[in-house]
Amino acid sequence: MSIVKKDIPTITVDVPVQVPQAEKQSTIQAEWVLHDWDEYRKINDETQKGTKTDEDLLADLKGLGGIKGEDGNDLPFDDELVQWAMQKTYIRRPLILSWFAAQEGRSQAAAKN
């Protein structure tokens, strides 16, 4: 199998989330902007140095799915949903790790606790 030389602007990755008190792991989906190698290395270096924060990476988040309200309906992707998710420690870390997985073309972020 071969690949086609073309730019891919975004990728959607599965984000494993272990909700406290839930028996099974859940999965949400995050759509991220993809960067070319030089930009990825720059962002990665800035993240490691602490000059770029988790919140800075959110500029690349173009969609967040798989989160339902208490009424069982899917919640729309908006700033309020993103801010809520970033305040939940059990979502924040896997969501941010999914940015790195997305840049590497993986369809699922590695679950690391």
XYZ file of C-alpha atoms in Angstrom:
113
model
C 0.000 0.000 0.000
C 1.243 3.479 -0.806
C 0.506 6.952 0.501
C -0.675 9.999 -1.408
C 1.399 13.170 -1.169
C -1.100 15.699 0.191
C -1.582 17.950 3.191
C -4.000 16.776 5.857
C -5.255 19.776 7.856
C -6.817 17.980 10.849
C -7.131 14.546 12.415
C -9.633 13.145 14.883
C -8.232 10.919 17.604
C -9.867 8.799 20.267
C -9.091 9.970 23.790
C -9.425 7.296 26.504
C -10.918 8.702 29.689
C -11.315 6.854 32.984
C -14.235 8.566 34.673
C -14.044 8.184 38.469
C -16.385 5.491 39.800
C -17.133 4.200 36.278
C -16.518 0.499 35.713
C -15.327 0.861 32.133
C -13.096 3.357 30.409
C -14.876 5.866 28.176
C -13.682 7.375 24.917
C -14.145 10.895 23.633
C -12.955 12.263 20.303
C -10.731 15.279 19.764
C -10.100 16.903 16.390
C -6.704 18.602 16.214
C -4.889 20.740 13.651
C -1.862 18.934 12.226
C 1.487 20.731 12.013
C 4.464 20.190 9.761
C 7.599 18.824 11.424
C 9.364 22.150 12.057
C 6.296 23.704 13.700
C 5.635 20.532 15.714
C 9.211 20.520 17.062
C 8.945 24.218 17.952
C 5.666 23.712 19.826
C 6.983 20.578 21.534
C 10.171 22.359 22.635
C 8.173 25.333 23.952
C 5.892 22.962 25.851
C 8.858 21.212 27.472
C 10.436 24.551 28.413
C 7.163 25.732 29.914
C 6.806 28.698 27.560
C 3.741 27.085 25.952
C 0.953 25.808 28.214
C -1.809 23.233 27.890
C -4.191 26.101 27.197
C -1.987 27.268 24.312
C -2.364 23.851 22.671
C -6.142 24.281 22.759
C -5.863 26.764 19.893
C -5.421 23.646 17.723
C -8.552 21.911 19.067
C -11.235 22.059 16.374
C -13.729 19.569 17.769
C -14.565 17.589 20.889
C -17.142 14.823 20.741
C -18.478 11.994 22.831
C -19.470 14.086 25.837
C -23.122 14.011 26.829
C -25.139 16.198 29.153
C -27.052 14.783 32.106
C -30.086 14.530 29.805
C -28.189 12.072 27.590
C -27.847 14.411 24.614
C -24.510 15.128 22.939
C -23.057 18.459 24.000
C -21.975 20.871 21.260
C -18.331 21.785 20.841
C -17.837 25.258 22.281
C -15.581 27.157 24.677
C -17.737 26.223 27.662
C -17.359 22.497 26.951
C -13.603 22.820 26.477
C -13.197 24.794 29.701
C -15.300 22.247 31.592
C -13.202 19.380 30.225
C -9.945 21.147 31.091
C -11.094 21.513 34.707
C -11.602 17.743 35.040
C -8.191 16.274 35.801
C -9.235 12.859 34.489
C -10.015 14.456 31.094
C -7.361 17.198 30.917
C -4.267 14.998 30.848
C -5.519 12.490 28.243
C -6.889 15.343 26.109
C -3.562 17.169 26.054
C -1.684 13.918 25.393
C -3.993 13.392 22.419
C -2.498 16.512 20.779
C 0.852 14.709 20.640
C -0.775 11.488 19.403
C -2.566 13.450 16.693
C 0.675 15.055 15.490
C 2.151 11.560 15.109
C -0.867 10.375 13.138
C -2.101 7.956 15.789
C -5.831 7.510 15.948
C -5.805 6.879 19.703
C -3.938 8.661 22.449
C -1.971 6.458 24.819
C -3.586 6.270 28.237
C -1.016 7.303 30.833
C -1.814 7.848 34.481
